[in-house]
Coordinates of C-alpha atoms and ligand atoms in Angstrom, one line a residue:
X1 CA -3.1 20.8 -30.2
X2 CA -2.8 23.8 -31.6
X3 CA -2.3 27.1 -29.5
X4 CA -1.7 24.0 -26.4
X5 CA 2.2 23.3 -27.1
X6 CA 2.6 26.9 -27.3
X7 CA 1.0 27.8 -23.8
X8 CA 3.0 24.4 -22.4
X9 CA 6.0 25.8 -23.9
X10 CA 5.7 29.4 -22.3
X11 CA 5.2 27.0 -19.5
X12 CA 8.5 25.4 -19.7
X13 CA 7.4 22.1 -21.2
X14 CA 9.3 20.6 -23.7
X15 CA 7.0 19.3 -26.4
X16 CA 8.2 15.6 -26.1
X17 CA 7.2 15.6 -22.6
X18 CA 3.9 17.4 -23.7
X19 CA 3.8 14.5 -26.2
X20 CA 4.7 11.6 -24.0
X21 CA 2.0 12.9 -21.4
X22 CA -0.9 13.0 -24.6
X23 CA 0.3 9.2 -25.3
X24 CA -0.1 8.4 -21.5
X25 CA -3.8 10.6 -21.0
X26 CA -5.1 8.7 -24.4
X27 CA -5.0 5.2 -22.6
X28 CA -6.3 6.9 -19.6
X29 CA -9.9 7.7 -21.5
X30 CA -12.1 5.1 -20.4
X31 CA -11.5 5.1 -16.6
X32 CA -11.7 9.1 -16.7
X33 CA -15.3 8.5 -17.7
X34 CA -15.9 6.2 -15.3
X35 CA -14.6 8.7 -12.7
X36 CA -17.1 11.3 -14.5
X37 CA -19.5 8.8 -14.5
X38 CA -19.0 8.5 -10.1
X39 CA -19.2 12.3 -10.3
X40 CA -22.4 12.9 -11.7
X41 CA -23.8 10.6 -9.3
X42 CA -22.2 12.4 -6.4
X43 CA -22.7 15.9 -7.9
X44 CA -26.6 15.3 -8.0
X45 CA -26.3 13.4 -4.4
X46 CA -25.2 16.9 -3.0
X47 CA -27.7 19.0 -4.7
X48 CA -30.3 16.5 -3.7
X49 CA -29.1 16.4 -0.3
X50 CA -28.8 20.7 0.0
X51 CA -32.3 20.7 -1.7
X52 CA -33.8 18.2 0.9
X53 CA -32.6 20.5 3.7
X54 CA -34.0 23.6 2.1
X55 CA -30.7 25.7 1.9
X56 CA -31.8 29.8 1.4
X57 CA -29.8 32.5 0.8
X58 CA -30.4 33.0 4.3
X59 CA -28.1 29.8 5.1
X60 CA -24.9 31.6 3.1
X61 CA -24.4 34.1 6.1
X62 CA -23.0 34.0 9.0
X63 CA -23.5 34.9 13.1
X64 CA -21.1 36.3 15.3
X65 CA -21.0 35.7 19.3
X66 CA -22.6 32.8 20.6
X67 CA -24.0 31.8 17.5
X68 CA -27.3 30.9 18.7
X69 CA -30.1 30.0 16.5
X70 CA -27.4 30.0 13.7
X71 CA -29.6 29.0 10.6
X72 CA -26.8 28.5 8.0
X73 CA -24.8 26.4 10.5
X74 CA -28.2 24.0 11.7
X75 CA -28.7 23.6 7.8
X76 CA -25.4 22.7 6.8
X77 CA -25.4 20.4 9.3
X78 CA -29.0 18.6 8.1
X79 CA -26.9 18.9 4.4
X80 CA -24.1 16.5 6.0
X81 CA -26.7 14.2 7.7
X82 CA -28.9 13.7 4.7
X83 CA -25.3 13.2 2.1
X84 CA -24.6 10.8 4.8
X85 CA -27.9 9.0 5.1
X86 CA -27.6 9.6 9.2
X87 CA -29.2 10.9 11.9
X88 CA -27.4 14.1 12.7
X89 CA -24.0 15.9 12.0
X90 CA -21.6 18.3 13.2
X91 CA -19.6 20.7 10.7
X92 CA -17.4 23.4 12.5
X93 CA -14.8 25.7 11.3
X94 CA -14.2 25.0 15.1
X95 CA -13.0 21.8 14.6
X96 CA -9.3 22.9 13.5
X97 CA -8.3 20.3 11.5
X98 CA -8.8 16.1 10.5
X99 CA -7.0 14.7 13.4
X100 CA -8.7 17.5 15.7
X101 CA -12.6 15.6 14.5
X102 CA -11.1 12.1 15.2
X103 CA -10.0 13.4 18.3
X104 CA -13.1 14.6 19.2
X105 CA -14.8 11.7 17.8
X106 CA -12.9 9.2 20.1
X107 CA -12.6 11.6 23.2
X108 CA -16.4 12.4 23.7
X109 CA -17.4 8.8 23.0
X110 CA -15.3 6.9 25.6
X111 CA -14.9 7.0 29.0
X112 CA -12.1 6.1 31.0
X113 CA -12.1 1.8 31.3
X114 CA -12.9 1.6 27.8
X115 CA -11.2 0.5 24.8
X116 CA -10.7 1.4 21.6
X117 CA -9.9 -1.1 18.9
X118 CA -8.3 -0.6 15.4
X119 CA -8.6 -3.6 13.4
X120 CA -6.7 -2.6 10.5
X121 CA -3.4 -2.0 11.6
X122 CA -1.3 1.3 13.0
X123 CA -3.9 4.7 12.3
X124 CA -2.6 7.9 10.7
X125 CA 0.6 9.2 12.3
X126 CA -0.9 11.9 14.1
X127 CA -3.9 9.7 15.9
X128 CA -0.8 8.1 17.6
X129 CA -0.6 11.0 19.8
X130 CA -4.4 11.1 20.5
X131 CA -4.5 7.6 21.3
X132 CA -1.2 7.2 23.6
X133 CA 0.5 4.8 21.1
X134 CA 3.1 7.9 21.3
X135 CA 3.1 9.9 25.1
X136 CA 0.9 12.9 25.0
X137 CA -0.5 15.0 27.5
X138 CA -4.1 14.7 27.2
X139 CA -4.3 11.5 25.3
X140 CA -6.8 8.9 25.9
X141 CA -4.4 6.5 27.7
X142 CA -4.2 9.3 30.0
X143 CA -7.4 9.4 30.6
X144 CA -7.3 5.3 31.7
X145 CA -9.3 4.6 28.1
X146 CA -7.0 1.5 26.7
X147 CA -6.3 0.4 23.0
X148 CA -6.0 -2.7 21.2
X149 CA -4.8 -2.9 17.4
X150 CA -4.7 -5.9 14.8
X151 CA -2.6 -5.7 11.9
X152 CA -3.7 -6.7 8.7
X153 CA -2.8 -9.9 7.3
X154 CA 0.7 -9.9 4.8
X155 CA -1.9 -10.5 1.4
X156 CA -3.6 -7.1 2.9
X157 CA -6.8 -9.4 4.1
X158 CA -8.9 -8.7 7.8
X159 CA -7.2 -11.0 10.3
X160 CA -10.5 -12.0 11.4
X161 CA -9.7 -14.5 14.0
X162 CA -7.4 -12.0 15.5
X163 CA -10.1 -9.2 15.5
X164 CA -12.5 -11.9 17.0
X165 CA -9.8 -12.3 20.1
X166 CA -9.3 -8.7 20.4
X167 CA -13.2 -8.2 21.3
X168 CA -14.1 -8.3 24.9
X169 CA -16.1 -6.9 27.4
X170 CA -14.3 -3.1 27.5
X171 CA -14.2 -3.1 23.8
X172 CA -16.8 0.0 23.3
X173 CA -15.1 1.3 20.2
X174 CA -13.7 0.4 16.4
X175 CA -11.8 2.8 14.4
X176 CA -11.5 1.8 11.1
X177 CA -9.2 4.2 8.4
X178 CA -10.3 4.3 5.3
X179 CA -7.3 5.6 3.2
X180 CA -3.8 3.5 3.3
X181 CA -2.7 7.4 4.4
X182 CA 1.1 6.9 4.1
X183 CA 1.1 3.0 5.2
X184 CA 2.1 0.7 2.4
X185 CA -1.2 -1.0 2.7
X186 CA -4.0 -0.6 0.2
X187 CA -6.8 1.7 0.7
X188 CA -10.5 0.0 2.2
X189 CA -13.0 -0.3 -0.3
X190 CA -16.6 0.6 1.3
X191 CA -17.9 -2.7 0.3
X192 CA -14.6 -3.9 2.8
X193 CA -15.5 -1.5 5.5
X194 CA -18.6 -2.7 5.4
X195 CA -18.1 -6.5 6.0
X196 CA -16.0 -5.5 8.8
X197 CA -18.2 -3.9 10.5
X198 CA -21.1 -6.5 10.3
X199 CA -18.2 -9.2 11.6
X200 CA -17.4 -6.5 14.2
X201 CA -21.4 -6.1 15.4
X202 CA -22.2 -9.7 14.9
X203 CA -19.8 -10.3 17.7
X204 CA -20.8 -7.2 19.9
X205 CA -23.7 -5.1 18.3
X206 CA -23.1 -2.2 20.4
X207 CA -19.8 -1.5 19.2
X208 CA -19.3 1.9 18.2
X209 CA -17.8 1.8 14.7
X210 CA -16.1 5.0 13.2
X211 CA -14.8 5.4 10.3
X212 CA -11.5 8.1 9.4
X213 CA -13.2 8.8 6.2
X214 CA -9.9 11.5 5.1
X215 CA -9.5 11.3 1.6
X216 CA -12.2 8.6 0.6
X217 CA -15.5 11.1 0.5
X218 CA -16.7 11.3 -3.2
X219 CA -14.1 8.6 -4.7
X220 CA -17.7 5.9 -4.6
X221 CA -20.9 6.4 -4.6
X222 CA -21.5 5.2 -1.3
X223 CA -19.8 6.5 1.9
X224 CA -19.2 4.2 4.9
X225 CA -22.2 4.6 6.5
X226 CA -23.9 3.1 4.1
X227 CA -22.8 -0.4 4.9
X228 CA -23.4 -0.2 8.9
X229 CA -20.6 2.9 10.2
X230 CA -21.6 4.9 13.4
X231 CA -19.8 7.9 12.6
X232 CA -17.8 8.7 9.6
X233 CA -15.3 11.7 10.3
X234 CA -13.3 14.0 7.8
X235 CA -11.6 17.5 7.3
X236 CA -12.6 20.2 5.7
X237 CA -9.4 21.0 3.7
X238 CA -9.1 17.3 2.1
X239 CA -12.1 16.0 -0.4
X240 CA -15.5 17.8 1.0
X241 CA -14.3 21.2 1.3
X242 CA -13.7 21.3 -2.3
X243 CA -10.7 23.5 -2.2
X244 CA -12.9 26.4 -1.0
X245 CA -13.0 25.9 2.7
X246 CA -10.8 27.3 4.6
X247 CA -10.8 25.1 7.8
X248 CA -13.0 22.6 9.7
X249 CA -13.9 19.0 10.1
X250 CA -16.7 17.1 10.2
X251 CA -18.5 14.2 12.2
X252 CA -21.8 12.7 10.8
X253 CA -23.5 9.4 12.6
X254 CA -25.7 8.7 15.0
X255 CA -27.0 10.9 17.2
X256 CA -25.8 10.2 20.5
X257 CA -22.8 9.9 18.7
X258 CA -23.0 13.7 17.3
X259 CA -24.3 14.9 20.3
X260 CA -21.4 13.0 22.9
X261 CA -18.6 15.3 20.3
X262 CA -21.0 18.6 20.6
X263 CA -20.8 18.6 24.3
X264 CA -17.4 18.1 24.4
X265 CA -16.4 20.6 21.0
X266 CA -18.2 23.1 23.3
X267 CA -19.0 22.3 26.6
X268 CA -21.2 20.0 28.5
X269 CA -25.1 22.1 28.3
X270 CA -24.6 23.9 25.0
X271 CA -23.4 21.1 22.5
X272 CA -25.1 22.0 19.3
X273 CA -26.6 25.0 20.3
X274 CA -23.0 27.5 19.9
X275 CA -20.9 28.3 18.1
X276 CA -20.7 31.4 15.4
X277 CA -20.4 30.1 11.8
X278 CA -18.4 33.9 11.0
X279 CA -18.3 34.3 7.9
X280 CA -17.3 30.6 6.7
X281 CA -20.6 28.8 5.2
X282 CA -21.1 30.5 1.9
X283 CA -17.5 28.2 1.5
X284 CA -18.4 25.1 3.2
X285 CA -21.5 25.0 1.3
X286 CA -20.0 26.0 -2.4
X287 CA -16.9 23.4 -1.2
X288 CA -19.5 20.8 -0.9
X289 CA -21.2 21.5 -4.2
X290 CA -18.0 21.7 -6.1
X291 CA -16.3 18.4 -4.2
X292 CA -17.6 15.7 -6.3
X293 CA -15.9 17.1 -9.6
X294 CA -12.7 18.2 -7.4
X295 CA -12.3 14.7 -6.2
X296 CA -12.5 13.7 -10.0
X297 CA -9.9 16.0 -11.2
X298 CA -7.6 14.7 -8.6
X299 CA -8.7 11.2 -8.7
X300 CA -7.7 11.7 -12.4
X301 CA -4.2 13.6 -11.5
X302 CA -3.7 10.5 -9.6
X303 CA -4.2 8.0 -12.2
X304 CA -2.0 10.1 -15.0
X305 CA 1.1 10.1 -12.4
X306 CA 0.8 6.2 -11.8
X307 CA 0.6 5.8 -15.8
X308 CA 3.7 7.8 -16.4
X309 CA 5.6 6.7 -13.8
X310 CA 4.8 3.4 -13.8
X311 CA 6.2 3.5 -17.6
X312 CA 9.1 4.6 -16.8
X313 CA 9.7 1.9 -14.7
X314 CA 9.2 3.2 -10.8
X315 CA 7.0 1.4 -8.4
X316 CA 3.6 3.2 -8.0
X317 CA 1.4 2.7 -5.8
X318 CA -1.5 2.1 -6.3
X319 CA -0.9 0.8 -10.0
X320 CA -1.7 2.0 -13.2
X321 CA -4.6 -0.1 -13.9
X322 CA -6.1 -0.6 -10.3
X323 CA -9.2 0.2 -8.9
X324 CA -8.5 3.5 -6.3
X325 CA -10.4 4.0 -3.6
X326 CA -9.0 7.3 -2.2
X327 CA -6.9 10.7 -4.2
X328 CA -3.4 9.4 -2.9
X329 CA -0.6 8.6 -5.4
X330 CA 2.5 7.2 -4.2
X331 CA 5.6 6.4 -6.6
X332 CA 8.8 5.2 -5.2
X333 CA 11.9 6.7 -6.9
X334 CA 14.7 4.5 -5.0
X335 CA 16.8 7.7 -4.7
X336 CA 16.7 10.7 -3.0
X337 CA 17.1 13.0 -6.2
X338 CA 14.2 11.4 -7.6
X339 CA 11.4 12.6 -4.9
X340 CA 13.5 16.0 -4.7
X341 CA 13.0 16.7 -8.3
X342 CA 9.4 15.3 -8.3
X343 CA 8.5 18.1 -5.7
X344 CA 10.4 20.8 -7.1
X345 CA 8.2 20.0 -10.0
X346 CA 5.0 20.3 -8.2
X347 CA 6.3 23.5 -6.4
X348 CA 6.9 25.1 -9.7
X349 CA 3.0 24.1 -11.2
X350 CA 1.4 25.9 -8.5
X351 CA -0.8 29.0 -8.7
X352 CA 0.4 30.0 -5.1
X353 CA 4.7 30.2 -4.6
X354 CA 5.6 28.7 -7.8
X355 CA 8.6 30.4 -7.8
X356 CA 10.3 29.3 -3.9
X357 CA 12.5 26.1 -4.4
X358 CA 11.4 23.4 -1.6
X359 CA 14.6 21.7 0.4
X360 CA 14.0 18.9 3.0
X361 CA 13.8 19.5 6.8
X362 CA 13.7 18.4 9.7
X363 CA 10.3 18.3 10.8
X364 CA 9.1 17.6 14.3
X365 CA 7.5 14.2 14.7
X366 CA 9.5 12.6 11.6
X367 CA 12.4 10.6 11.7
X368 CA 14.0 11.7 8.7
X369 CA 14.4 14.7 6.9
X370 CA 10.6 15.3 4.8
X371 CA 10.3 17.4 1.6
X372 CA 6.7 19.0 1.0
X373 CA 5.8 20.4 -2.4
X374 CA 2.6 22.9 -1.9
X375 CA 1.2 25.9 -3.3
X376 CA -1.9 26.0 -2.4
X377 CA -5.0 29.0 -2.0
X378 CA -5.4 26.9 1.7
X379 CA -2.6 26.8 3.6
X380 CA -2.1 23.2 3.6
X381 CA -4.7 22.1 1.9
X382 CA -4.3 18.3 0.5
X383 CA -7.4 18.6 -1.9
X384 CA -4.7 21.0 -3.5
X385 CA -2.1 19.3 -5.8
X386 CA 0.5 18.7 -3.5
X387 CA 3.2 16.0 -2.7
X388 CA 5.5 15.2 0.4
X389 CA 8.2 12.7 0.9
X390 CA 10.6 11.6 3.4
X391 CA 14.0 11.4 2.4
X392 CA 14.7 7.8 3.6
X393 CA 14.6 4.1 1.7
X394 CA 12.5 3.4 -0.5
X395 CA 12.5 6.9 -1.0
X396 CA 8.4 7.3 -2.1
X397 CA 6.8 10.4 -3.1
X398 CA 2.7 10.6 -1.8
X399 CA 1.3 12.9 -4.2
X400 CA -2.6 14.0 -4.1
X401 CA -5.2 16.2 -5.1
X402 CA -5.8 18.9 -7.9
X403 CA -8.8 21.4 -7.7
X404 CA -9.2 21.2 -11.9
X405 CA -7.7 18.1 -14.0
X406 CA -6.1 20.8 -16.1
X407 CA -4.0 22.1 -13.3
X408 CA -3.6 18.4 -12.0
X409 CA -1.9 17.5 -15.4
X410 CA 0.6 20.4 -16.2
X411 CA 1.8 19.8 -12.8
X412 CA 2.4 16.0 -13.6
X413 CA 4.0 17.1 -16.7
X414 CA 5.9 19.7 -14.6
X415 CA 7.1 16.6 -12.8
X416 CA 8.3 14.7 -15.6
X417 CA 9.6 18.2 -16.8
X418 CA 11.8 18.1 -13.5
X419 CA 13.1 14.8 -14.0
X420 CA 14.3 15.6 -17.4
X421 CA 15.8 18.6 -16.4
X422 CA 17.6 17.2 -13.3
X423 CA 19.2 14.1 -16.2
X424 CA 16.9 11.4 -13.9
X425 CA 14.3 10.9 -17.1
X426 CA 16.5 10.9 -20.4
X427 CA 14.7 12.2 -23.5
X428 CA 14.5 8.5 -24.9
X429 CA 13.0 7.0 -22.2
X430 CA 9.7 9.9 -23.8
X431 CA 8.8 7.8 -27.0
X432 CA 6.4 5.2 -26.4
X433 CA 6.6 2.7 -28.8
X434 CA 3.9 -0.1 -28.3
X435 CA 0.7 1.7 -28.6
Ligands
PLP501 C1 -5.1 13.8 6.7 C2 -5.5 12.6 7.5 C3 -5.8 12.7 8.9 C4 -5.5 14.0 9.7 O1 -6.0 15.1 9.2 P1 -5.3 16.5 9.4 O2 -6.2 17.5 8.9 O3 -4.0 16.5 8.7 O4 -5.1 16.7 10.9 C5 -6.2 11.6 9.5 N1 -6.4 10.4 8.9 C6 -6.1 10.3 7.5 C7 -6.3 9.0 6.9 C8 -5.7 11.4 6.8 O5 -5.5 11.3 5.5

């Protein structure tokens, strides 16, 4: 270590923090190279999949205007569809953000009598709004299109009686979310998502089934449309940006499917055919190359914070020792102090506004006061190590991402750093005695 507790120390990290966090990354080894492992296969997936599309220098530039005949754009587009294994994709910088794709997704691929189902319980917050659960203007119950949801069972299993009832003759759509998000629930395997959906279409095989894909791309080696999805949808700032795009979502799927959100992204007539790329792509497409090992390094992140915290006796979630299935980390501190000195610790690891002290607020949509730990080169950006929590019981932190493991562990030891600071961690809870 030499020359290493020096640059931690210039850091501000005491050396038995530093020493605690070696003791916690040694056990850590063999599922890091598992992760690698996962990484190589999705690093040479990507390069297969921009090499199958012919990518050219050409492709790294951008149009302006309309955007017709928009060659980078059209390719990047092929590059989605063939990482994807489907028939076509859209990738905007357009599309303004993850809930702004789902949107589109569900918008341009119902019509007013239909219904949408979820059969895995309440979606992300934010797809409240689009659906109507919560009043909007503009929402699909607005626009007559109905919804259904079924929970999942208590043990965390389909409720597949339940999703059997809740098929009938309007029932023209599934959305399925990958990632628990912020519900307590555990994140879907693909291998899950995928008996789902042949359940789903061996009831009614012309169900369209979408996946919310946020947060899963790159943690398997298969994506959900693999096993049977229609459409999987993402943003740009989570995992397949790779920290270097600045904006946008995608949709990948079938074609009709792609084509039904192109006319209504645009307009009805010009679907695919505008929209100026600016001077985005070289970033989508160098996000994309880099987002296999960026998922690793905060898949990694992830699985260092569970293993500390979880030896120090909090609730994390998942555990230290379970298999993940998408970047997010939460650990439940029981006190408010705890996720306010976990964040301040985050704050104070970043490259970007290390030095501004976050503080809870009142944030519009939430119920409770919510602190949110970022510095990050995207404003925003979850791929980014970053961590929010409301400041309610149990009082949970959701930590995620980290753009290099290096980064993603001085800012857990940071956190730890915090605690011990704040009196939460006391120095003799740092010696681990039964390794
Ligand atoms: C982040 C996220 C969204 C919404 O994405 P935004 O870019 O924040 O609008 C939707 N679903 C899940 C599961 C997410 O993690």
């Amino acid at each position: 270590m030499t020359g290493l507790k020096d640059i931690y120390r210039g850091l501000s990290i005491d050396e038995d923090v530093l020493a605690f966090g070696e003791q916690i990354l040694a056990q850590c080894k063999e599922r890091f190279a598992k992760i690698d492992e996962t990484a190589e296969y999705n690093q040479l997936k990507v390069v297969k999949a921009m090499q199958d599309a012919k990518v050219s220098e050409a492709c790294l530039l951008g149009t302006t205007g309309y955007g017709y005949n928009d060659i980078g754009r059209d390719t990047l587009e092929q590059v989605y569809a063939n990482l994807f294994h489907t028939e076509d994709a859209l990738v905007r910088p357009q599309i303004t953000c993850g809930t702004h794709a789902l949107a589109l997704a569900l918008m341009s691929n119902l019509r007013p009598g239909d219904e949408l189902l979820s059969p895995v319980g309440k979606p992300y917050d934010t797809l409240e709004e689009v659906i109507g659960i919560r009043p909007s203007k503009g929402s699909l119950r607005e626009y007559g299109i109905s919804y259904r949801q079924v929970d999942l069972l208590p043990d965390g299993e389909f409720d597949w009686d339940g999703i059997k009832a809740a098929i009938g003759e309007k029932t023209k759509m599934v959305t399925i979310q990958r990632s628990k998000g912020y519900e307590p629930r555990k994140t879907l395997s693909v291998e899950r998502i995928g008996e789902l959906i042949s359940f789903i279409k061996s009831i009614k095989p012309d169900i369209i089934c979408m996946v919310d894909n946020c947060y899963g791309e790159f943690v398997q080696r298969i994506e959900p449309t693999d096993v049977g999805a229609d459409m999987v949808v993402g943003s740009l700032i989570k995992n397949p940006g790779g920290g270097l795009a600045p904006i946008g979502g995608y949709i990948a799927g079938k074609k009709e499917c792609v084509e039904n959100a192109a006319y209504r992204l645009t307009s009805p007539g010009l679907g695919k055919e505008v929209g100026a790329s600016l001077g985005v792509l070289s970033s989508f497409y160098e996000g994309l190359f880099l987002a296999p090992t960026v998922t690793a390094s905060a898949l990694k992140g992830a699985i260092f914070a569970a293993n500390i915290y979880e030896k120090l006796g909090y609730q994390v979630v998942p555990n230290a020792s379970e298999e993940r299935f998408d970047i997010i980390q939460a650990i439940t501190f029981g006190n408010p102090e705890g996720v306010i000195s976990f964040c301040k610790g985050i704050q104070a690891s970043a490259p970007v506004d290390s030095f501004v002290t976050p503080e809870p607020w009142d944030m519009p949509g939430y119920d409770a006061p919510v602190i949110m730990a970022a510095g990050a080169f995207v404003s925003g950006s979850s791929i980014e190590l970053s961590a929010d929590g409301p400041i309610k019981p149990p009082y949970a932190v959701y930590m995620q991402g980290g753009l290099t493991f290096p980064h993603a562990k001085y800012g857990m030891l940071r956190t730890l750093q915090s605690m011990k600071d704040d009196g939460i961690v006391k120095s003799s809870q740092l010696i681990i005695k039964d390794i």
